[in-house]
Amino acid sequence: MDPSPEEDTRVSKGAEKRRQELLEMTTSAILAHPGLSERLLPYLIAAMETCWVDALLIALASMNFFEHRTTLLPLWAPFLFIASSCWLLKFLERRELVKEQSARDEHKRVSGASWFIFLIALLALLVVWVTIYAPLFFFFDPRWLLALLGDLFQLTPTIYYVFVLVVLSIYFCWRGIRLAHKTIEPDSVFWMLRLGMGVIIVAIIAYAGSGGGSFNELILFSIVPLFLFFALVAHALAKVLFLRNNSPGGLQGSVVGQERAILLTMSMIGLFIVLLALGIGNFANPAFLVNVQHGLEPIGRLYDWLVNIIAYGITFLLYPIFWLLSLFHIKTVLPRLSPLKTVQTKIIPRGQTSDPIVTLLLPVLKIVLPVLLIVLMTRAILWLLKRRRIRLVHAEQRDISESIWSWQLFLTQLKAFFLTIWRHFFPRAAHDAAGVKKGDDGEMTARDIRVIYRALLRLAASQGYGRRREETPHEFKERLQQKISQGELELGNLTHMYSELRYGGSVFKEEEITHAQGDWATLQSKFYPDATQDKTL
């Protein structure tokens, strides 16, 4: 018996609904306007992975594992592959969402897959040139490509090395794609921290047993503080994102302010880690600073290139002015005839002489350029401070469900800690006796206000309006006022006094306590006439 058309329609609708549910389950949400945490977190994870991969490459090179005393690929290559592929995938996905293309086909690829092929090919060629052919040819010289093709056709041992580089390039690009699709949580960052530290420790032990060079020792030693710094920042940002997205109350307050506070705190911790690493390295090896200076030589060469480029640019711009000034120069000395010389003695290669203006400007620019840069940065900061307009706003004091960092709370606790230690060794009886009486008064005031507010919470809970665990007093007041249209003044006064006492440490007078008790009695008689008075009052 054939099924009826109604049954076919119902079955097809059910299959289509199931198909749409499966598509929704496999669809990842992308923020339209990601913050600094969302943009920075994948690159921090890529930097962490690069650190322990570099440690592994240095250990393998020190053991001559592949019959090669240098690393298989440059130490910056893993981060370049992972970060570039992750960025390119996010860019292509956002571009596709902007175009509002239909996504009914579950096997549909992201448009622009050819860009990935081009990226892998370009980066792989760059790594091959840097590793093998850089000492022989310039990158834009096509002869190194011909040499690569010659090695490919002849199947020389170099071509097998090239195959290994290409495989590693594809692997790290795949890691970047996985990182772009992954939701980074605090536990995943902590797991990567444990994995990376284990690999780095094993690499250090293997390197110490093989006896590698001093320069690789410096790099391996500097990987440890860098890895710890990246791990701390990544874990802090991942924790913030997790609480902001999954907590019932979220993280109230300015997102930009929270991220800036985290980055500032982590930067100070990272600076402390770097200084501690330098101190330990100098204590363990007296020649450590010499190795550090040797490692910073590329930065010095880059600075020299920058100074030379600026010097030649200034010379090119000012050369017409010097030429015009030379035309107005009055020559008073008669020209003297020089004796005739042979052609061989007169020919002097132009490349062996340098421009006197450049020779004069080079030492001056090496001193003037840093000073000028500092002055310009100072002027820019002052200009930004002048452009900032501020006004005083008396905002209502509100609680925050979660706090990332509070310098005021940290300094207060630190001051109380040292003050407790000081009073333990140097007690003052008279001052303590005077302070006890004052403290007793303050504690009695605190007990009165807290008893009133606790009675309010119990009374509201008995009527079905209990305070939630993640709610602040002001949030509870707003929710209670939505249920009850009266009593806004008394409820606001009690909430404000409790917040001032709980979070501000205020001490109220007897008149204010009496006024609070009157508000509590008015609130009971107005809205809950059947409720009994609390015995604790």
mmCIF file with all atom_site columns, N, CA and C in Angstrom, residues 468-512:
data_model
loop_
_atom_site.group_PDB
_atom_site.id
_atom_site.type_symbol
_atom_site.label_atom_id
_atom_site.label_alt_id
_atom_site.label_comp_id
_atom_site.label_asym_id
_atom_site.label_entity_id
_atom_site.label_seq_id
_atom_site.pdbx_PDB_ins_code
_atom_site.Cartn_x
_atom_site.Cartn_y
_atom_site.Cartn_z
_atom_site.occupancy
_atom_site.B_iso_or_equiv
_atom_site.pdbx_formal_charge
_atom_site.auth_seq_id
_atom_site.auth_comp_id
_atom_site.auth_asym_id
_atom_site.auth_atom_id
_atom_site.pdbx_PDB_model_num
ATOM 1   N N  . ARG A 1 468 ? 17.938 36.956 44.634 1.00 0.00 ? 468 ARG A N  1
ATOM 2   C CA . ARG A 1 468 ? 18.748 35.959 43.940 1.00 0.00 ? 468 ARG A CA 1
ATOM 3   C C  . ARG A 1 468 ? 20.205 36.044 44.380 1.00 0.00 ? 468 ARG A C  1
ATOM 4   N N  . ARG A 1 469 ? 20.910 34.950 44.123 1.00 0.00 ? 469 ARG A N  1
ATOM 5   C CA . ARG A 1 469 ? 22.285 34.873 44.624 1.00 0.00 ? 469 ARG A CA 1
ATOM 6   C C  . ARG A 1 469 ? 23.198 35.875 43.933 1.00 0.00 ? 469 ARG A C  1
ATOM 7   N N  . GLU A 1 470 ? 23.003 36.082 42.604 1.00 0.00 ? 470 GLU A N  1
ATOM 8   C CA . GLU A 1 470 ? 23.908 36.959 41.866 1.00 0.00 ? 470 GLU A CA 1
ATOM 9   C C  . GLU A 1 470 ? 23.450 38.413 41.860 1.00 0.00 ? 470 GLU A C  1
ATOM 10  N N  . GLU A 1 471 ? 22.342 38.724 42.546 1.00 0.00 ? 471 GLU A N  1
ATOM 11  C CA . GLU A 1 471 ? 21.807 40.080 42.522 1.00 0.00 ? 471 GLU A CA 1
ATOM 12  C C  . GLU A 1 471 ? 22.535 40.973 43.524 1.00 0.00 ? 471 GLU A C  1
ATOM 13  N N  . THR A 1 472 ? 22.705 42.213 43.142 1.00 0.00 ? 472 THR A N  1
ATOM 14  C CA . THR A 1 472 ? 23.208 43.232 44.052 1.00 0.00 ? 472 THR A CA 1
ATOM 15  C C  . THR A 1 472 ? 22.022 43.890 44.758 1.00 0.00 ? 472 THR A C  1
ATOM 16  N N  . PRO A 1 473 ? 22.256 44.641 45.829 1.00 0.00 ? 473 PRO A N  1
ATOM 17  C CA . PRO A 1 473 ? 21.131 45.302 46.501 1.00 0.00 ? 473 PRO A CA 1
ATOM 18  C C  . PRO A 1 473 ? 20.339 46.230 45.592 1.00 0.00 ? 473 PRO A C  1
ATOM 19  N N  . HIS A 1 474 ? 21.008 46.973 44.723 1.00 0.00 ? 474 HIS A N  1
ATOM 20  C CA . HIS A 1 474 ? 20.285 47.883 43.832 1.00 0.00 ? 474 HIS A CA 1
ATOM 21  C C  . HIS A 1 474 ? 19.495 47.115 42.777 1.00 0.00 ? 474 HIS A C  1
ATOM 22  N N  . GLU A 1 475 ? 20.039 46.005 42.284 1.00 0.00 ? 475 GLU A N  1
ATOM 23  C CA . GLU A 1 475 ? 19.284 45.184 41.335 1.00 0.00 ? 475 GLU A CA 1
ATOM 24  C C  . GLU A 1 475 ? 18.057 44.559 42.010 1.00 0.00 ? 475 GLU A C  1
ATOM 25  N N  . PHE A 1 476 ? 18.201 44.136 43.252 1.00 0.00 ? 476 PHE A N  1
ATOM 26  C CA . PHE A 1 476 ? 17.063 43.587 43.994 1.00 0.00 ? 476 PHE A CA 1
ATOM 27  C C  . PHE A 1 476 ? 16.004 44.655 44.233 1.00 0.00 ? 476 PHE A C  1
ATOM 28  N N  . LYS A 1 477 ? 16.444 45.886 44.505 1.00 0.00 ? 477 LYS A N  1
ATOM 29  C CA . LYS A 1 477 ? 15.489 46.977 44.705 1.00 0.00 ? 477 LYS A CA 1
ATOM 30  C C  . LYS A 1 477 ? 14.705 47.260 43.426 1.00 0.00 ? 477 LYS A C  1
ATOM 31  N N  . GLU A 1 478 ? 15.410 47.275 42.272 1.00 0.00 ? 478 GLU A N  1
ATOM 32  C CA . GLU A 1 478 ? 14.725 47.517 41.003 1.00 0.00 ? 478 GLU A CA 1
ATOM 33  C C  . GLU A 1 478 ? 13.712 46.413 40.713 1.00 0.00 ? 478 GLU A C  1
ATOM 34  N N  . ARG A 1 479 ? 14.051 45.175 40.988 1.00 0.00 ? 479 ARG A N  1
ATOM 35  C CA . ARG A 1 479 ? 13.117 44.071 40.725 1.00 0.00 ? 479 ARG A CA 1
ATOM 36  C C  . ARG A 1 479 ? 11.941 44.102 41.691 1.00 0.00 ? 479 ARG A C  1
ATOM 37  N N  . LEU A 1 480 ? 12.190 44.492 42.932 1.00 0.00 ? 480 LEU A N  1
ATOM 38  C CA . LEU A 1 480 ? 11.108 44.560 43.914 1.00 0.00 ? 480 LEU A CA 1
ATOM 39  C C  . LEU A 1 480 ? 10.152 45.706 43.611 1.00 0.00 ? 480 LEU A C  1
ATOM 40  N N  . GLN A 1 481 ? 10.690 46.817 43.081 1.00 0.00 ? 481 GLN A N  1
ATOM 41  C CA . GLN A 1 481 ? 9.831  47.943 42.727 1.00 0.00 ? 481 GLN A CA 1
ATOM 42  C C  . GLN A 1 481 ? 8.943  47.630 41.532 1.00 0.00 ? 481 GLN A C  1
ATOM 43  N N  . GLN A 1 482 ? 9.389  46.724 40.640 1.00 0.00 ? 482 GLN A N  1
ATOM 44  C CA . GLN A 1 482 ? 8.541  46.319 39.527 1.00 0.00 ? 482 GLN A CA 1
ATOM 45  C C  . GLN A 1 482 ? 7.349  45.491 39.994 1.00 0.00 ? 482 GLN A C  1
ATOM 46  N N  . LYS A 1 483 ? 7.524  44.741 41.071 1.00 0.00 ? 483 LYS A N  1
ATOM 47  C CA . LYS A 1 483 ? 6.425  43.954 41.616 1.00 0.00 ? 483 LYS A CA 1
ATOM 48  C C  . LYS A 1 483 ? 5.497  44.799 42.481 1.00 0.00 ? 483 LYS A C  1
ATOM 49  N N  . ILE A 1 484 ? 6.055  45.813 43.126 1.00 0.00 ? 484 ILE A N  1
ATOM 50  C CA . ILE A 1 484 ? 5.294  46.645 44.059 1.00 0.00 ? 484 ILE A CA 1
ATOM 51  C C  . ILE A 1 484 ? 5.373  48.079 43.562 1.00 0.00 ? 484 ILE A C  1
ATOM 52  N N  . SER A 1 485 ? 4.258  48.701 43.358 1.00 0.00 ? 485 SER A N  1
ATOM 53  C CA . SER A 1 485 ? 4.232  50.055 42.791 1.00 0.00 ? 485 SER A CA 1
ATOM 54  C C  . SER A 1 485 ? 4.356  51.134 43.845 1.00 0.00 ? 485 SER A C  1
ATOM 55  N N  . GLN A 1 486 ? 4.395  50.798 45.129 1.00 0.00 ? 486 GLN A N  1
ATOM 56  C CA . GLN A 1 486 ? 4.491  51.789 46.187 1.00 0.00 ? 486 GLN A CA 1
ATOM 57  C C  . GLN A 1 486 ? 5.724  51.513 47.039 1.00 0.00 ? 486 GLN A C  1
ATOM 58  N N  . GLY A 1 487 ? 6.000  52.426 47.918 1.00 0.00 ? 487 GLY A N  1
ATOM 59  C CA . GLY A 1 487 ? 7.121  52.247 48.831 1.00 0.00 ? 487 GLY A CA 1
ATOM 60  C C  . GLY A 1 487 ? 8.476  52.474 48.211 1.00 0.00 ? 487 GLY A C  1
ATOM 61  N N  . GLU A 1 488 ? 8.542  53.244 47.139 1.00 0.00 ? 488 GLU A N  1
ATOM 62  C CA . GLU A 1 488 ? 9.827  53.455 46.468 1.00 0.00 ? 488 GLU A CA 1
ATOM 63  C C  . GLU A 1 488 ? 10.784 54.259 47.331 1.00 0.00 ? 488 GLU A C  1
ATOM 64  N N  . LEU A 1 489 ? 10.261 55.263 48.055 1.00 0.00 ? 489 LEU A N  1
ATOM 65  C CA . LEU A 1 489 ? 11.125 56.132 48.856 1.00 0.00 ? 489 LEU A CA 1
ATOM 66  C C  . LEU A 1 489 ? 11.756 55.363 50.015 1.00 0.00 ? 489 LEU A C  1
ATOM 67  N N  . GLU A 1 490 ? 10.933 54.637 50.786 1.00 0.00 ? 490 GLU A N  1
ATOM 68  C CA . GLU A 1 490 ? 11.466 53.911 51.936 1.00 0.00 ? 490 GLU A CA 1
ATOM 69  C C  . GLU A 1 490 ? 12.425 52.800 51.499 1.00 0.00 ? 490 GLU A C  1
ATOM 70  N N  . LEU A 1 491 ? 12.050 52.077 50.445 1.00 0.00 ? 491 LEU A N  1
ATOM 71  C CA . LEU A 1 491 ? 12.910 51.000 49.958 1.00 0.00 ? 491 LEU A CA 1
ATOM 72  C C  . LEU A 1 491 ? 14.237 51.537 49.429 1.00 0.00 ? 491 LEU A C  1
ATOM 73  N N  . GLY A 1 492 ? 14.190 52.691 48.757 1.00 0.00 ? 492 GLY A N  1
ATOM 74  C CA . GLY A 1 492 ? 15.426 53.293 48.261 1.00 0.00 ? 492 GLY A CA 1
ATOM 75  C C  . GLY A 1 492 ? 16.335 53.762 49.382 1.00 0.00 ? 492 GLY A C  1
ATOM 76  N N  . ASN A 1 493 ? 15.745 54.336 50.449 1.00 0.00 ? 493 ASN A N  1
ATOM 77  C CA . ASN A 1 493 ? 16.567 54.796 51.577 1.00 0.00 ? 493 ASN A CA 1
ATOM 78  C C  . ASN A 1 493 ? 17.257 53.627 52.283 1.00 0.00 ? 493 ASN A C  1
ATOM 79  N N  . LEU A 1 494 ? 16.518 52.547 52.529 1.00 0.00 ? 494 LEU A N  1
ATOM 80  C CA . LEU A 1 494 ? 17.126 51.390 53.195 1.00 0.00 ? 494 LEU A CA 1
ATOM 81  C C  . LEU A 1 494 ? 18.222 50.757 52.341 1.00 0.00 ? 494 LEU A C  1
ATOM 82  N N  . THR A 1 495 ? 17.978 50.654 51.038 1.00 0.00 ? 495 THR A N  1
ATOM 83  C CA . THR A 1 495 ? 19.000 50.069 50.153 1.00 0.00 ? 495 THR A CA 1
ATOM 84  C C  . THR A 1 495 ? 20.237 50.948 50.087 1.00 0.00 ? 495 THR A C  1
ATOM 85  N N  . HIS A 1 496 ? 20.033 52.263 50.038 1.00 0.00 ? 496 HIS A N  1
ATOM 86  C CA . HIS A 1 496 ? 21.177 53.173 49.958 1.00 0.00 ? 496 HIS A CA 1
ATOM 87  C C  . HIS A 1 496 ? 22.010 53.128 51.241 1.00 0.00 ? 496 HIS A C  1
ATOM 88  N N  . MET A 1 497 ? 21.359 53.096 52.398 1.00 0.00 ? 497 MET A N  1
ATOM 89  C CA . MET A 1 497 ? 22.105 53.051 53.652 1.00 0.00 ? 497 MET A CA 1
ATOM 90  C C  . MET A 1 497 ? 22.858 51.726 53.798 1.00 0.00 ? 497 MET A C  1
ATOM 91  N N  . TYR A 1 498 ? 22.238 50.625 53.390 1.00 0.00 ? 498 TYR A N  1
ATOM 92  C CA . TYR A 1 498 ? 22.931 49.335 53.479 1.00 0.00 ? 498 TYR A CA 1
ATOM 93  C C  . TYR A 1 498 ? 24.133 49.289 52.529 1.00 0.00 ? 498 TYR A C  1
ATOM 94  N N  . SER A 1 499 ? 23.990 49.852 51.333 1.00 0.00 ? 499 SER A N  1
ATOM 95  C CA . SER A 1 499 ? 25.112 49.867 50.384 1.00 0.00 ? 499 SER A CA 1
ATOM 96  C C  . SER A 1 499 ? 26.248 50.739 50.890 1.00 0.00 ? 499 SER A C  1
ATOM 97  N N  . GLU A 1 500 ? 25.902 51.893 51.488 1.00 0.00 ? 500 GLU A N  1
ATOM 98  C CA . GLU A 1 500 ? 26.942 52.757 52.048 1.00 0.00 ? 500 GLU A CA 1
ATOM 99  C C  . GLU A 1 500 ? 27.696 52.058 53.177 1.00 0.00 ? 500 GLU A C  1
ATOM 100 N N  . LEU A 1 501 ? 26.966 51.300 53.995 1.00 0.00 ? 501 LEU A N  1
ATOM 101 C CA . LEU A 1 501 ? 27.607 50.595 55.103 1.00 0.00 ? 501 LEU A CA 1
ATOM 102 C C  . LEU A 1 501 ? 28.406 49.387 54.623 1.00 0.00 ? 501 LEU A C  1
ATOM 103 N N  . ARG A 1 502 ? 27.824 48.627 53.693 1.00 0.00 ? 502 ARG A N  1
ATOM 104 C CA . ARG A 1 502 ? 28.440 47.358 53.271 1.00 0.00 ? 502 ARG A CA 1
ATOM 105 C C  . ARG A 1 502 ? 29.676 47.587 52.413 1.00 0.00 ? 502 ARG A C  1
ATOM 106 N N  . TYR A 1 503 ? 29.607 48.549 51.487 1.00 0.00 ? 503 TYR A N  1
ATOM 107 C CA . TYR A 1 503 ? 30.692 48.733 50.528 1.00 0.00 ? 503 TYR A CA 1
ATOM 108 C C  . TYR A 1 503 ? 31.471 50.029 50.730 1.00 0.00 ? 503 TYR A C  1
ATOM 109 N N  . GLY A 1 504 ? 30.897 50.983 51.436 1.00 0.00 ? 504 GLY A N  1
ATOM 110 C CA . GLY A 1 504 ? 31.594 52.235 51.667 1.00 0.00 ? 504 GLY A CA 1
ATOM 111 C C  . GLY A 1 504 ? 32.180 52.378 53.051 1.00 0.00 ? 504 GLY A C  1
ATOM 112 N N  . GLY A 1 505 ? 31.770 51.498 53.986 1.00 0.00 ? 505 GLY A N  1
ATOM 113 C CA . GLY A 1 505 ? 32.296 51.569 55.346 1.00 0.00 ? 505 GLY A CA 1
ATOM 114 C C  . GLY A 1 505 ? 31.820 52.782 56.125 1.00 0.00 ? 505 GLY A C  1
ATOM 115 N N  . SER A 1 506 ? 30.634 53.319 55.787 1.00 0.00 ? 506 SER A N  1
ATOM 116 C CA . SER A 1 506 ? 30.130 54.520 56.459 1.00 0.00 ? 506 SER A CA 1
ATOM 117 C C  . SER A 1 506 ? 29.593 54.175 57.849 1.00 0.00 ? 506 SER A C  1
ATOM 118 N N  . VAL A 1 507 ? 29.641 55.158 58.742 1.00 0.00 ? 507 VAL A N  1
ATOM 119 C CA . VAL A 1 507 ? 29.104 55.043 60.105 1.00 0.00 ? 507 VAL A CA 1
ATOM 120 C C  . VAL A 1 507 ? 28.015 56.094 60.249 1.00 0.00 ? 507 VAL A C  1
ATOM 121 N N  . PHE A 1 508 ? 26.801 55.661 60.595 1.00 0.00 ? 508 PHE A N  1
ATOM 122 C CA . PHE A 1 508 ? 25.650 56.556 60.654 1.00 0.00 ? 508 PHE A CA 1
ATOM 123 C C  . PHE A 1 508 ? 25.409 57.030 62.087 1.00 0.00 ? 508 PHE A C  1
ATOM 124 N N  . LYS A 1 509 ? 24.744 58.163 62.191 1.00 0.00 ? 509 LYS A N  1
ATOM 125 C CA . LYS A 1 509 ? 24.415 58.747 63.487 1.00 0.00 ? 509 LYS A CA 1
ATOM 126 C C  . LYS A 1 509 ? 23.116 58.141 64.012 1.00 0.00 ? 509 LYS A C  1
ATOM 127 N N  . GLU A 1 510 ? 22.799 58.519 65.266 1.00 0.00 ? 510 GLU A N  1
ATOM 128 C CA . GLU A 1 510 ? 21.587 57.991 65.885 1.00 0.00 ? 510 GLU A CA 1
ATOM 129 C C  . GLU A 1 510 ? 20.342 58.473 65.154 1.00 0.00 ? 510 GLU A C  1
ATOM 130 N N  . GLU A 1 511 ? 20.353 59.741 64.677 1.00 0.00 ? 511 GLU A N  1
ATOM 131 C CA . GLU A 1 511 ? 19.187 60.253 63.961 1.00 0.00 ? 511 GLU A CA 1
ATOM 132 C C  . GLU A 1 511 ? 18.943 59.473 62.673 1.00 0.00 ? 511 GLU A C  1
ATOM 133 N N  . GLU A 1 512 ? 20.028 59.112 61.964 1.00 0.00 ? 512 GLU A N  1
ATOM 134 C CA . GLU A 1 512 ? 19.871 58.355 60.728 1.00 0.00 ? 512 GLU A CA 1
ATOM 135 C C  . GLU A 1 512 ? 19.375 56.938 61.002 1.00 0.00 ? 512 GLU A C  1
#
